[in-house]
Amino acid sequence: MAKKKQYDAGDEIEALCNKCKGPTVHVVESVKDDKVNKVLCKSCNSSHRYKDPNTEPKKAKKTATPKKPKKTKEQRRWSRMMGKADTEHVKDYAMNEIYNVYDVVNHETFGEGVVVEILNPTKIMVTFEDGNRTLVQNRELSA
């Protein structure tokens, strides 16, 4: 088995250079435990750790699980409110009904929402997954 050549600071050596995108001639800057530690590229004058041009570069492993999309501020608030609300008794939204705070309503356009505030006897604030909406309540329907 052939013995590896010993390098000292100032010697020339071939190394991989990330800036030059390949193997180039470098000058040894430091040696640690009889191994070349840092080198200076003669082409681009960048100083970096020694990378042997004869070894295969390590490839980062890709994670198999896709990242979950982050919830928006409105979605997080809606989730919190749904946790506090009585989700077993969902009411279909109707303008002539009277609602209380934490009632869950099912609106045909906006989906499920939670009543978070009674603004006045005829208006309520409802948190839906896409944001807050002001809806009417206790409204008499004319025939």
mmCIF file of N, CA and C in Angstrom:
data_model
loop_
_atom_site.group_PDB
_atom_site.id
_atom_site.type_symbol
_atom_site.label_atom_id
_atom_site.label_comp_id
_atom_site.label_asym_id
_atom_site.label_seq_id
_atom_site.Cartn_x
_atom_site.Cartn_y
_atom_site.Cartn_z
ATOM 1 N N MET A 1 0.829 -1.172 0.000
ATOM 2 C CA MET A 1 0.000 0.000 0.000
ATOM 3 C C MET A 1 0.881 1.245 0.000
ATOM 4 N N ALA A 2 0.554 2.185 -0.884
ATOM 5 C CA ALA A 2 1.373 3.384 -1.025
ATOM 6 C C ALA A 2 1.114 4.328 0.127
ATOM 7 N N LYS A 3 2.197 4.929 0.587
ATOM 8 C CA LYS A 3 2.101 5.872 1.692
ATOM 9 C C LYS A 3 1.713 7.235 1.142
ATOM 10 N N LYS A 4 0.736 7.937 1.841
ATOM 11 C CA LYS A 4 0.294 9.253 1.398
ATOM 12 C C LYS A 4 1.409 10.266 1.590
ATOM 13 N N LYS A 5 1.462 11.231 0.687
ATOM 14 C CA LYS A 5 2.460 12.282 0.758
ATOM 15 C C LYS A 5 2.125 13.234 1.896
ATOM 16 N N GLN A 6 3.134 13.619 2.650
ATOM 17 C CA GLN A 6 2.966 14.581 3.745
ATOM 18 C C GLN A 6 3.083 15.985 3.171
ATOM 19 N N TYR A 7 2.152 16.846 3.554
ATOM 20 C CA TYR A 7 2.159 18.224 3.082
ATOM 21 C C TYR A 7 2.475 19.152 4.241
ATOM 22 N N ASP A 8 3.149 20.247 3.916
ATOM 23 C CA ASP A 8 3.459 21.302 4.881
ATOM 24 C C ASP A 8 2.843 22.595 4.377
ATOM 25 N N ALA A 9 2.704 23.570 5.260
ATOM 26 C CA ALA A 9 2.185 24.878 4.865
ATOM 27 C C ALA A 9 3.071 25.451 3.766
ATOM 28 N N GLY A 10 2.425 25.989 2.707
ATOM 29 C CA GLY A 10 3.153 26.558 1.581
ATOM 30 C C GLY A 10 3.252 25.618 0.392
ATOM 31 N N ASP A 11 3.003 24.311 0.604
ATOM 32 C CA ASP A 11 3.041 23.352 -0.506
ATOM 33 C C ASP A 11 1.826 23.550 -1.407
ATOM 34 N N GLU A 12 1.977 23.149 -2.671
ATOM 35 C CA GLU A 12 0.848 23.196 -3.594
ATOM 36 C C GLU A 12 0.144 21.846 -3.588
ATOM 37 N N ILE A 13 -1.209 21.886 -3.697
ATOM 38 C CA ILE A 13 -2.019 20.678 -3.683
ATOM 39 C C ILE A 13 -3.270 20.920 -4.521
ATOM 40 N N GLU A 14 -3.784 19.866 -5.126
ATOM 41 C CA GLU A 14 -5.038 20.007 -5.860
ATOM 42 C C GLU A 14 -6.185 19.763 -4.875
ATOM 43 N N ALA A 15 -7.197 20.649 -4.935
ATOM 44 C CA ALA A 15 -8.347 20.541 -4.036
ATOM 45 C C ALA A 15 -9.591 21.036 -4.755
ATOM 46 N N LEU A 16 -10.751 20.631 -4.235
ATOM 47 C CA LEU A 16 -12.015 21.119 -4.784
ATOM 48 C C LEU A 16 -12.270 22.531 -4.268
ATOM 49 N N CYS A 17 -12.685 23.405 -5.174
ATOM 50 C CA CYS A 17 -12.998 24.783 -4.798
ATOM 51 C C CYS A 17 -14.463 25.043 -5.159
ATOM 52 N N ASN A 18 -15.272 25.417 -4.160
ATOM 53 C CA ASN A 18 -16.694 25.697 -4.407
ATOM 54 C C ASN A 18 -16.882 26.936 -5.269
ATOM 55 N N LYS A 19 -16.025 27.923 -5.081
ATOM 56 C CA LYS A 19 -16.149 29.156 -5.862
ATOM 57 C C LYS A 19 -15.814 28.913 -7.328
ATOM 58 N N CYS A 20 -14.773 28.146 -7.579
ATOM 59 C CA CYS A 20 -14.360 27.842 -8.951
ATOM 60 C C CYS A 20 -15.154 26.680 -9.547
ATOM 61 N N LYS A 21 -15.932 26.000 -8.741
ATOM 62 C CA LYS A 21 -16.795 24.888 -9.178
ATOM 63 C C LYS A 21 -16.009 23.700 -9.726
ATOM 64 N N GLY A 22 -14.911 23.364 -9.060
ATOM 65 C CA GLY A 22 -14.165 22.191 -9.493
ATOM 66 C C GLY A 22 -12.795 22.131 -8.854
ATOM 67 N N PRO A 23 -11.995 21.143 -9.273
ATOM 68 C CA PRO A 23 -10.650 20.999 -8.715
ATOM 69 C C PRO A 23 -9.690 22.024 -9.326
ATOM 70 N N THR A 24 -8.934 22.692 -8.449
ATOM 71 C CA THR A 24 -7.922 23.655 -8.892
ATOM 72 C C THR A 24 -6.696 23.519 -7.996
ATOM 73 N N VAL A 25 -5.628 24.199 -8.382
ATOM 74 C CA VAL A 25 -4.399 24.183 -7.592
ATOM 75 C C VAL A 25 -4.566 25.142 -6.420
ATOM 76 N N HIS A 26 -4.186 24.667 -5.234
ATOM 77 C CA HIS A 26 -4.292 25.443 -3.999
ATOM 78 C C HIS A 26 -2.942 25.449 -3.295
ATOM 79 N N VAL A 27 -2.791 26.377 -2.362
ATOM 80 C CA VAL A 27 -1.614 26.431 -1.495
ATOM 81 C C VAL A 27 -2.075 26.015 -0.104
ATOM 82 N N VAL A 28 -1.343 25.091 0.522
ATOM 83 C CA VAL A 28 -1.692 24.614 1.866
ATOM 84 C C VAL A 28 -1.440 25.746 2.855
ATOM 85 N N GLU A 29 -2.494 26.094 3.635
ATOM 86 C CA GLU A 29 -2.359 27.136 4.664
ATOM 87 C C GLU A 29 -2.077 26.544 6.035
ATOM 88 N N SER A 30 -2.736 25.418 6.345
ATOM 89 C CA SER A 30 -2.493 24.802 7.646
ATOM 90 C C SER A 30 -2.641 23.293 7.561
ATOM 91 N N VAL A 31 -1.895 22.614 8.437
ATOM 92 C CA VAL A 31 -1.916 21.164 8.536
ATOM 93 C C VAL A 31 -2.222 20.817 9.983
ATOM 94 N N LYS A 32 -3.161 19.862 10.186
ATOM 95 C CA LYS A 32 -3.536 19.467 11.537
ATOM 96 C C LYS A 32 -3.541 17.946 11.601
ATOM 97 N N ASP A 33 -2.841 17.377 12.566
ATOM 98 C CA ASP A 33 -2.724 15.918 12.731
ATOM 99 C C ASP A 33 -2.280 15.241 11.434
ATOM 100 N N ASP A 34 -1.268 15.805 10.784
ATOM 101 C CA ASP A 34 -0.691 15.302 9.539
ATOM 102 C C ASP A 34 -1.697 15.270 8.386
ATOM 103 N N LYS A 35 -2.769 16.044 8.483
ATOM 104 C CA LYS A 35 -3.747 16.158 7.386
ATOM 105 C C LYS A 35 -3.877 17.624 7.000
ATOM 106 N N VAL A 36 -4.032 17.858 5.699
ATOM 107 C CA VAL A 36 -4.223 19.227 5.213
ATOM 108 C C VAL A 36 -5.561 19.724 5.745
ATOM 109 N N ASN A 37 -5.537 20.893 6.392
ATOM 110 C CA ASN A 37 -6.737 21.430 7.014
ATOM 111 C C ASN A 37 -7.336 22.567 6.188
ATOM 112 N N LYS A 38 -6.555 23.635 5.960
ATOM 113 C CA LYS A 38 -7.040 24.781 5.191
ATOM 114 C C LYS A 38 -6.134 25.021 4.000
ATOM 115 N N VAL A 39 -6.782 25.511 2.903
ATOM 116 C CA VAL A 39 -6.051 25.782 1.673
ATOM 117 C C VAL A 39 -6.491 27.120 1.098
ATOM 118 N N LEU A 40 -5.632 27.681 0.222
ATOM 119 C CA LEU A 40 -5.918 28.944 -0.456
ATOM 120 C C LEU A 40 -5.904 28.667 -1.958
ATOM 121 N N CYS A 41 -7.039 28.965 -2.623
ATOM 122 C CA CYS A 41 -7.159 28.713 -4.060
ATOM 123 C C CYS A 41 -6.288 29.715 -4.816
ATOM 124 N N LYS A 42 -5.475 29.222 -5.748
ATOM 125 C CA LYS A 42 -4.622 30.102 -6.538
ATOM 126 C C LYS A 42 -5.387 30.792 -7.660
ATOM 127 N N SER A 43 -6.593 30.284 -8.001
ATOM 128 C CA SER A 43 -7.385 30.890 -9.068
ATOM 129 C C SER A 43 -8.229 32.056 -8.560
ATOM 130 N N CYS A 44 -8.935 31.839 -7.442
ATOM 131 C CA CYS A 44 -9.873 32.874 -6.978
ATOM 132 C C CYS A 44 -9.461 33.493 -5.642
ATOM 133 N N ASN A 45 -8.350 33.044 -5.062
ATOM 134 C CA ASN A 45 -7.828 33.552 -3.787
ATOM 135 C C ASN A 45 -8.779 33.355 -2.608
ATOM 136 N N SER A 46 -9.648 32.342 -2.655
ATOM 137 C CA SER A 46 -10.520 32.078 -1.509
ATOM 138 C C SER A 46 -9.861 31.055 -0.594
ATOM 139 N N SER A 47 -10.039 31.269 0.694
ATOM 140 C CA SER A 47 -9.501 30.374 1.699
ATOM 141 C C SER A 47 -10.642 29.519 2.238
ATOM 142 N N HIS A 48 -10.417 28.191 2.302
ATOM 143 C CA HIS A 48 -11.463 27.288 2.784
ATOM 144 C C HIS A 48 -10.843 25.988 3.269
ATOM 145 N N ARG A 49 -11.679 25.130 3.852
ATOM 146 C CA ARG A 49 -11.202 23.820 4.281
ATOM 147 C C ARG A 49 -10.819 22.991 3.055
ATOM 148 N N TYR A 50 -9.883 22.103 3.256
ATOM 149 C CA TYR A 50 -9.426 21.238 2.179
ATOM 150 C C TYR A 50 -10.491 20.201 1.843
ATOM 151 N N LYS A 51 -10.767 20.064 0.541
ATOM 152 C CA LYS A 51 -11.690 19.040 0.060
ATOM 153 C C LYS A 51 -10.953 18.235 -1.003
ATOM 154 N N ASP A 52 -10.804 16.956 -0.741
ATOM 155 C CA ASP A 52 -10.079 16.070 -1.638
ATOM 156 C C ASP A 52 -10.846 15.938 -2.960
ATOM 157 N N PRO A 53 -10.196 16.208 -4.105
ATOM 158 C CA PRO A 53 -10.893 16.132 -5.388
ATOM 159 C C PRO A 53 -11.209 14.695 -5.818
ATOM 160 N N ASN A 54 -10.616 13.704 -5.159
ATOM 161 C CA ASN A 54 -10.813 12.303 -5.537
ATOM 162 C C ASN A 54 -11.967 11.640 -4.785
ATOM 163 N N THR A 55 -12.596 12.344 -3.879
ATOM 164 C CA THR A 55 -13.707 11.749 -3.141
ATOM 165 C C THR A 55 -15.030 12.245 -3.716
ATOM 166 N N GLU A 56 -16.050 11.415 -3.577
ATOM 167 C CA GLU A 56 -17.386 11.776 -4.050
ATOM 168 C C GLU A 56 -18.001 12.785 -3.077
ATOM 169 N N PRO A 57 -18.626 13.835 -3.594
ATOM 170 C CA PRO A 57 -19.267 14.786 -2.692
ATOM 171 C C PRO A 57 -20.483 14.151 -2.013
ATOM 172 N N LYS A 58 -20.681 14.490 -0.738
ATOM 173 C CA LYS A 58 -21.820 13.959 0.001
ATOM 174 C C LYS A 58 -23.061 14.732 -0.407
ATOM 175 N N LYS A 59 -24.122 13.975 -0.672
ATOM 176 C CA LYS A 59 -25.380 14.611 -1.056
ATOM 177 C C LYS A 59 -26.314 14.607 0.140
ATOM 178 N N ALA A 60 -26.988 15.721 0.315
ATOM 179 C CA ALA A 60 -27.936 15.829 1.417
ATOM 180 C C ALA A 60 -29.148 14.960 1.122
ATOM 181 N N LYS A 61 -29.616 14.268 2.148
ATOM 182 C CA LYS A 61 -30.792 13.427 1.989
ATOM 183 C C LYS A 61 -32.035 14.293 2.026
ATOM 184 N N LYS A 62 -32.948 14.006 1.122
ATOM 185 C CA LYS A 62 -34.217 14.725 1.114
ATOM 186 C C LYS A 62 -35.178 14.010 2.045
ATOM 187 N N THR A 63 -35.950 14.805 2.762
ATOM 188 C CA THR A 63 -36.928 14.215 3.664
ATOM 189 C C THR A 63 -38.113 13.717 2.846
ATOM 190 N N ALA A 64 -38.623 12.561 3.238
ATOM 191 C CA ALA A 64 -39.713 11.945 2.507
ATOM 192 C C ALA A 64 -41.059 12.598 2.826
ATOM 193 N N THR A 65 -41.176 13.176 4.002
ATOM 194 C CA THR A 65 -42.455 13.770 4.385
ATOM 195 C C THR A 65 -42.521 15.217 3.910
ATOM 196 N N PRO A 66 -43.588 15.570 3.207
ATOM 197 C CA PRO A 66 -43.726 16.959 2.769
ATOM 198 C C PRO A 66 -44.055 17.859 3.953
ATOM 199 N N LYS A 67 -43.639 19.116 3.842
ATOM 200 C CA LYS A 67 -43.913 20.066 4.913
ATOM 201 C C LYS A 67 -45.381 20.450 4.899
ATOM 202 N N LYS A 68 -45.931 20.612 6.104
ATOM 203 C CA LYS A 68 -47.314 21.045 6.218
ATOM 204 C C LYS A 68 -47.391 22.524 5.889
ATOM 205 N N PRO A 69 -48.412 22.927 5.146
ATOM 206 C CA PRO A 69 -48.548 24.361 4.889
ATOM 207 C C PRO A 69 -48.882 25.086 6.187
ATOM 208 N N LYS A 70 -48.281 26.238 6.358
ATOM 209 C CA LYS A 70 -48.515 27.001 7.585
ATOM 210 C C LYS A 70 -49.922 27.569 7.577
ATOM 211 N N LYS A 71 -50.530 27.552 8.768
ATOM 212 C CA LYS A 71 -51.864 28.122 8.904
ATOM 213 C C LYS A 71 -51.754 29.635 8.971
ATOM 214 N N THR A 72 -52.759 30.289 8.411
ATOM 215 C CA THR A 72 -52.801 31.744 8.481
ATOM 216 C C THR A 72 -53.267 32.163 9.865
ATOM 217 N N LYS A 73 -53.132 33.429 10.152
ATOM 218 C CA LYS A 73 -53.567 33.986 11.432
ATOM 219 C C LYS A 73 -55.057 33.714 11.646
ATOM 220 N N GLU A 74 -55.856 33.898 10.579
ATOM 221 C CA GLU A 74 -57.296 33.671 10.672
ATOM 222 C C GLU A 74 -57.598 32.204 10.954
ATOM 223 N N GLN A 75 -56.870 31.295 10.308
ATOM 224 C CA GLN A 75 -57.096 29.867 10.515
ATOM 225 C C GLN A 75 -56.742 29.454 11.940
ATOM 226 N N ARG A 76 -55.669 30.022 12.495
ATOM 227 C CA ARG A 76 -55.286 29.700 13.871
ATOM 228 C C ARG A 76 -56.341 30.196 14.854
ATOM 229 N N ARG A 77 -56.846 31.407 14.615
ATOM 230 C CA ARG A 77 -57.879 31.959 15.504
ATOM 231 C C ARG A 77 -59.148 31.117 15.407
ATOM 232 N N TRP A 78 -59.543 30.748 14.195
ATOM 233 C CA TRP A 78 -60.730 29.920 13.988
ATOM 234 C C TRP A 78 -60.577 28.582 14.719
ATOM 235 N N SER A 79 -59.397 27.965 14.633
ATOM 236 C CA SER A 79 -59.154 26.689 15.320
ATOM 237 C C SER A 79 -59.286 26.843 16.833
ATOM 238 N N ARG A 80 -58.723 27.925 17.381
ATOM 239 C CA ARG A 80 -58.838 28.189 18.828
ATOM 240 C C ARG A 80 -60.299 28.341 19.231
ATOM 241 N N MET A 81 -61.044 29.121 18.449
ATOM 242 C CA MET A 81 -62.451 29.376 18.778
ATOM 243 C C MET A 81 -63.278 28.096 18.639
ATOM 244 N N MET A 82 -62.996 27.276 17.652
ATOM 245 C CA MET A 82 -63.725 26.013 17.485
ATOM 246 C C MET A 82 -63.455 25.082 18.664
ATOM 247 N N GLY A 83 -62.259 25.183 19.246
ATOM 248 C CA GLY A 83 -61.930 24.373 20.423
ATOM 249 C C GLY A 83 -62.741 24.788 21.643
ATOM 250 N N LYS A 84 -63.087 26.056 21.741
ATOM 251 C CA LYS A 84 -63.859 26.561 22.876
ATOM 252 C C LYS A 84 -65.358 26.375 22.669
ATOM 253 N N ALA A 85 -65.780 26.233 21.438
ATOM 254 C CA ALA A 85 -67.206 26.225 21.103
ATOM 255 C C ALA A 85 -67.826 24.838 21.241
ATOM 256 N N ASP A 86 -69.156 24.803 21.265
ATOM 257 C CA ASP A 86 -69.916 23.568 21.329
ATOM 258 C C ASP A 86 -70.126 23.068 19.902
ATOM 259 N N THR A 87 -69.207 22.261 19.413
ATOM 260 C CA THR A 87 -69.252 21.808 18.016
ATOM 261 C C THR A 87 -70.246 20.673 17.802
ATOM 262 N N GLU A 88 -70.839 20.161 18.868
ATOM 263 C CA GLU A 88 -71.832 19.104 18.726
ATOM 264 C C GLU A 88 -73.190 19.655 18.317
ATOM 265 N N HIS A 89 -73.446 20.926 18.590
ATOM 266 C CA HIS A 89 -74.735 21.537 18.282
ATOM 267 C C HIS A 89 -74.537 22.652 17.254
ATOM 268 N N VAL A 90 -74.263 22.276 16.019
ATOM 269 C CA VAL A 90 -74.054 23.236 14.940
ATOM 270 C C VAL A 90 -75.417 23.640 14.385
ATOM 271 N N LYS A 91 -75.635 24.953 14.278
ATOM 272 C CA LYS A 91 -76.900 25.470 13.748
ATOM 273 C C LYS A 91 -76.670 25.987 12.335
ATOM 274 N N ASP A 92 -77.622 25.747 11.459
ATOM 275 C CA ASP A 92 -77.566 26.362 10.138
ATOM 276 C C ASP A 92 -77.885 27.843 10.321
ATOM 277 N N TYR A 93 -77.069 28.697 9.690
ATOM 278 C CA TYR A 93 -77.259 30.136 9.863
ATOM 279 C C TYR A 93 -78.560 30.598 9.217
ATOM 280 N N ALA A 94 -79.300 31.407 9.974
ATOM 281 C CA ALA A 94 -80.511 32.047 9.456
ATOM 282 C C ALA A 94 -80.579 33.440 10.065
ATOM 283 N N MET A 95 -80.949 34.421 9.257
ATOM 284 C CA MET A 95 -80.977 35.812 9.722
ATOM 285 C C MET A 95 -82.002 36.046 10.821
ATOM 286 N N ASN A 96 -83.067 35.243 10.881
ATOM 287 C CA ASN A 96 -84.114 35.474 11.866
ATOM 288 C C ASN A 96 -83.844 34.790 13.207
ATOM 289 N N GLU A 97 -82.747 34.049 13.326
ATOM 290 C CA GLU A 97 -82.385 33.386 14.589
ATOM 291 C C GLU A 97 -81.666 34.347 15.517
ATOM 292 N N ILE A 98 -81.601 33.989 16.805
ATOM 293 C CA ILE A 98 -80.834 34.748 17.804
ATOM 294 C C ILE A 98 -79.688 33.841 18.264
ATOM 295 N N TYR A 99 -78.480 34.383 18.258
ATOM 296 C CA TYR A 99 -77.291 33.591 18.577
ATOM 297 C C TYR A 99 -76.620 34.114 19.842
ATOM 298 N N ASN A 100 -75.849 33.215 20.479
ATOM 299 C CA ASN A 100 -75.060 33.558 21.664
ATOM 300 C C ASN A 100 -73.584 33.378 21.336
ATOM 301 N N VAL A 101 -72.712 33.965 22.165
ATOM 302 C CA VAL A 101 -71.270 33.799 21.992
ATOM 303 C C VAL A 101 -70.921 32.313 22.125
ATOM 304 N N TYR A 102 -70.021 31.839 21.268
ATOM 305 C CA TYR A 102 -69.545 30.453 21.162
ATOM 306 C C TYR A 102 -70.545 29.517 20.496
ATOM 307 N N ASP A 103 -71.657 30.042 19.952
ATOM 308 C CA ASP A 103 -72.526 29.205 19.130
ATOM 309 C C ASP A 103 -71.796 28.918 17.822
ATOM 310 N N VAL A 104 -71.938 27.700 17.324
ATOM 311 C CA VAL A 104 -71.328 27.337 16.042
ATOM 312 C C VAL A 104 -72.425 27.381 14.986
ATOM 313 N N VAL A 105 -72.143 28.133 13.923
ATOM 314 C CA VAL A 105 -73.111 28.257 12.841
ATOM 315 C C VAL A 105 -72.511 27.710 11.550
ATOM 316 N N ASN A 106 -73.381 27.172 10.709
ATOM 317 C CA ASN A 106 -72.951 26.676 9.412
ATOM 318 C C ASN A 106 -73.553 27.602 8.358
ATOM 319 N N HIS A 107 -72.696 28.417 7.743
ATOM 320 C CA HIS A 107 -73.135 29.366 6.731
ATOM 321 C C HIS A 107 -72.944 28.714 5.369
ATOM 322 N N GLU A 108 -73.918 28.866 4.461
ATOM 323 C CA GLU A 108 -73.834 28.166 3.173
ATOM 324 C C GLU A 108 -72.679 28.659 2.297
ATOM 325 N N THR A 109 -72.218 29.906 2.491
ATOM 326 C CA THR A 109 -71.107 30.438 1.696
ATOM 327 C C THR A 109 -69.770 30.332 2.426
ATOM 328 N N PHE A 110 -69.741 30.674 3.715
ATOM 329 C CA PHE A 110 -68.476 30.777 4.459
ATOM 330 C C PHE A 110 -68.107 29.516 5.230
ATOM 331 N N GLY A 111 -69.019 28.561 5.368
ATOM 332 C CA GLY A 111 -68.727 27.326 6.096
ATOM 333 C C GLY A 111 -69.034 27.468 7.570
ATOM 334 N N GLU A 112 -68.330 26.664 8.391
ATOM 335 C CA GLU A 112 -68.566 26.691 9.838
ATOM 336 C C GLU A 112 -67.838 27.870 10.462
ATOM 337 N N GLY A 113 -68.532 28.509 11.402
ATOM 338 C CA GLY A 113 -67.956 29.632 12.109
ATOM 339 C C GLY A 113 -68.433 29.659 13.543
ATOM 340 N N VAL A 114 -67.755 30.449 14.365
ATOM 341 C CA VAL A 114 -68.079 30.572 15.781
ATOM 342 C C VAL A 114 -68.461 32.017 16.059
ATOM 343 N N VAL A 115 -69.593 32.210 16.746
ATOM 344 C CA VAL A 115 -69.998 33.548 17.148
ATOM 345 C C VAL A 115 -69.043 33.997 18.251
ATOM 346 N N VAL A 116 -68.318 35.103 18.009
ATOM 347 C CA VAL A 116 -67.329 35.575 18.984
ATOM 348 C C VAL A 116 -67.777 36.835 19.708
ATOM 349 N N GLU A 117 -68.777 37.550 19.147
ATOM 350 C CA GLU A 117 -69.209 38.791 19.783
ATOM 351 C C GLU A 117 -70.618 39.144 19.313
ATOM 352 N N ILE A 118 -71.424 39.636 20.255
ATOM 353 C CA ILE A 118 -72.732 40.184 19.928
ATOM 354 C C ILE A 118 -72.523 41.688 19.804
ATOM 355 N N LEU A 119 -72.570 42.219 18.602
ATOM 356 C CA LEU A 119 -72.293 43.644 18.376
ATOM 357 C C LEU A 119 -73.467 44.513 18.815
ATOM 358 N N ASN A 120 -74.666 44.093 18.507
ATOM 359 C CA ASN A 120 -75.900 44.738 18.971
ATOM 360 C C ASN A 120 -77.017 43.719 18.780
ATOM 361 N N PRO A 121 -78.255 44.024 19.145
ATOM 362 C CA PRO A 121 -79.316 43.004 19.047
ATOM 363 C C PRO A 121 -79.541 42.448 17.643
ATOM 364 N N THR A 122 -79.039 43.131 16.605
ATOM 365 C CA THR A 122 -79.268 42.637 15.243
ATOM 366 C C THR A 122 -77.991 42.256 14.495
ATOM 367 N N LYS A 123 -76.824 42.347 15.147
ATOM 368 C CA LYS A 123 -75.563 42.015 14.464
ATOM 369 C C LYS A 123 -74.662 41.172 15.357
ATOM 370 N N ILE A 124 -73.984 40.212 14.727
ATOM 371 C CA ILE A 124 -73.026 39.354 15.432
ATOM 372 C C ILE A 124 -71.717 39.316 14.648
ATOM 373 N N MET A 125 -70.614 39.091 15.367
ATOM 374 C CA MET A 125 -69.305 38.897 14.740
ATOM 375 C C MET A 125 -69.027 37.401 14.794
ATOM 376 N N VAL A 126 -68.752 36.812 13.612
ATOM 377 C CA VAL A 126 -68.512 35.374 13.508
ATOM 378 C C VAL A 126 -67.120 35.158 12.917
ATOM 379 N N THR A 127 -66.352 34.259 13.555
ATOM 380 C CA THR A 127 -65.027 33.903 13.044
ATOM 381 C C THR A 127 -65.163 32.660 12.180
ATOM 382 N N PHE A 128 -64.802 32.826 10.899
ATOM 383 C CA PHE A 128 -64.755 31.710 9.966
ATOM 384 C C PHE A 128 -63.291 31.384 9.693
ATOM 385 N N GLU A 129 -63.032 30.295 8.994
ATOM 386 C CA GLU A 129 -61.651 29.875 8.727
ATOM 387 C C GLU A 129 -60.890 30.922 7.927
ATOM 388 N N ASP A 130 -61.575 31.695 7.098
ATOM 389 C CA ASP A 130 -60.900 32.705 6.284
ATOM 390 C C ASP A 130 -60.971 34.109 6.874
ATOM 391 N N GLY A 131 -61.505 34.253 8.093
ATOM 392 C CA GLY A 131 -61.532 35.566 8.732
ATOM 393 C C GLY A 131 -62.857 35.849 9.410
ATOM 394 N N ASN A 132 -62.961 37.057 9.983
ATOM 395 C CA ASN A 132 -64.173 37.471 10.682
ATOM 396 C C ASN A 132 -65.177 38.057 9.706
ATOM 397 N N ARG A 133 -66.452 37.852 10.017
ATOM 398 C CA ARG A 133 -67.551 38.408 9.229
ATOM 399 C C ARG A 133 -68.603 38.936 10.185
ATOM 400 N N THR A 134 -69.220 40.053 9.801
ATOM 401 C CA THR A 134 -70.358 40.584 10.543
ATOM 402 C C THR A 134 -71.620 40.074 9.862
ATOM 403 N N LEU A 135 -72.458 39.397 10.640
ATOM 404 C CA LEU A 135 -73.700 38.837 10.104
ATOM 405 C C LEU A 135 -74.876 39.424 10.876
ATOM 406 N N VAL A 136 -76.055 39.370 10.269
ATOM 407 C CA VAL A 136 -77.256 39.870 10.943
ATOM 408 C C VAL A 136 -77.923 38.724 11.698
ATOM 409 N N GLN A 137 -78.626 39.090 12.751
ATOM 410 C CA GLN A 137 -79.408 38.131 13.526
ATOM 411 C C GLN A 137 -80.696 38.821 13.953
ATOM 412 N N ASN A 138 -81.649 38.033 14.417
ATOM 413 C CA ASN A 138 -82.887 38.563 14.965
ATOM 414 C C ASN A 138 -83.577 39.515 13.981
ATOM 415 N N ARG A 139 -83.498 39.194 12.696
ATOM 416 C CA ARG A 139 -84.079 40.031 11.645
ATOM 417 C C ARG A 139 -85.391 39.396 11.222
ATOM 418 N N GLU A 140 -86.463 40.149 11.278
ATOM 419 C CA GLU A 140 -87.755 39.627 10.859
ATOM 420 C C GLU A 140 -87.807 39.609 9.336
ATOM 421 N N LEU A 141 -88.228 38.483 8.815
ATOM 422 C CA LEU A 141 -88.311 38.346 7.358
ATOM 423 C C LEU A 141 -89.698 38.772 6.917
ATOM 424 N N SER A 142 -89.753 39.600 5.898
ATOM 425 C CA SER A 142 -91.056 40.055 5.387
ATOM 426 C C SER A 142 -91.569 39.047 4.354
ATOM 427 N N ALA A 143 -92.860 38.839 4.376
ATOM 428 C CA ALA A 143 -93.457 37.826 3.500
ATOM 429 C C ALA A 143 -93.799 38.320 2.148
#
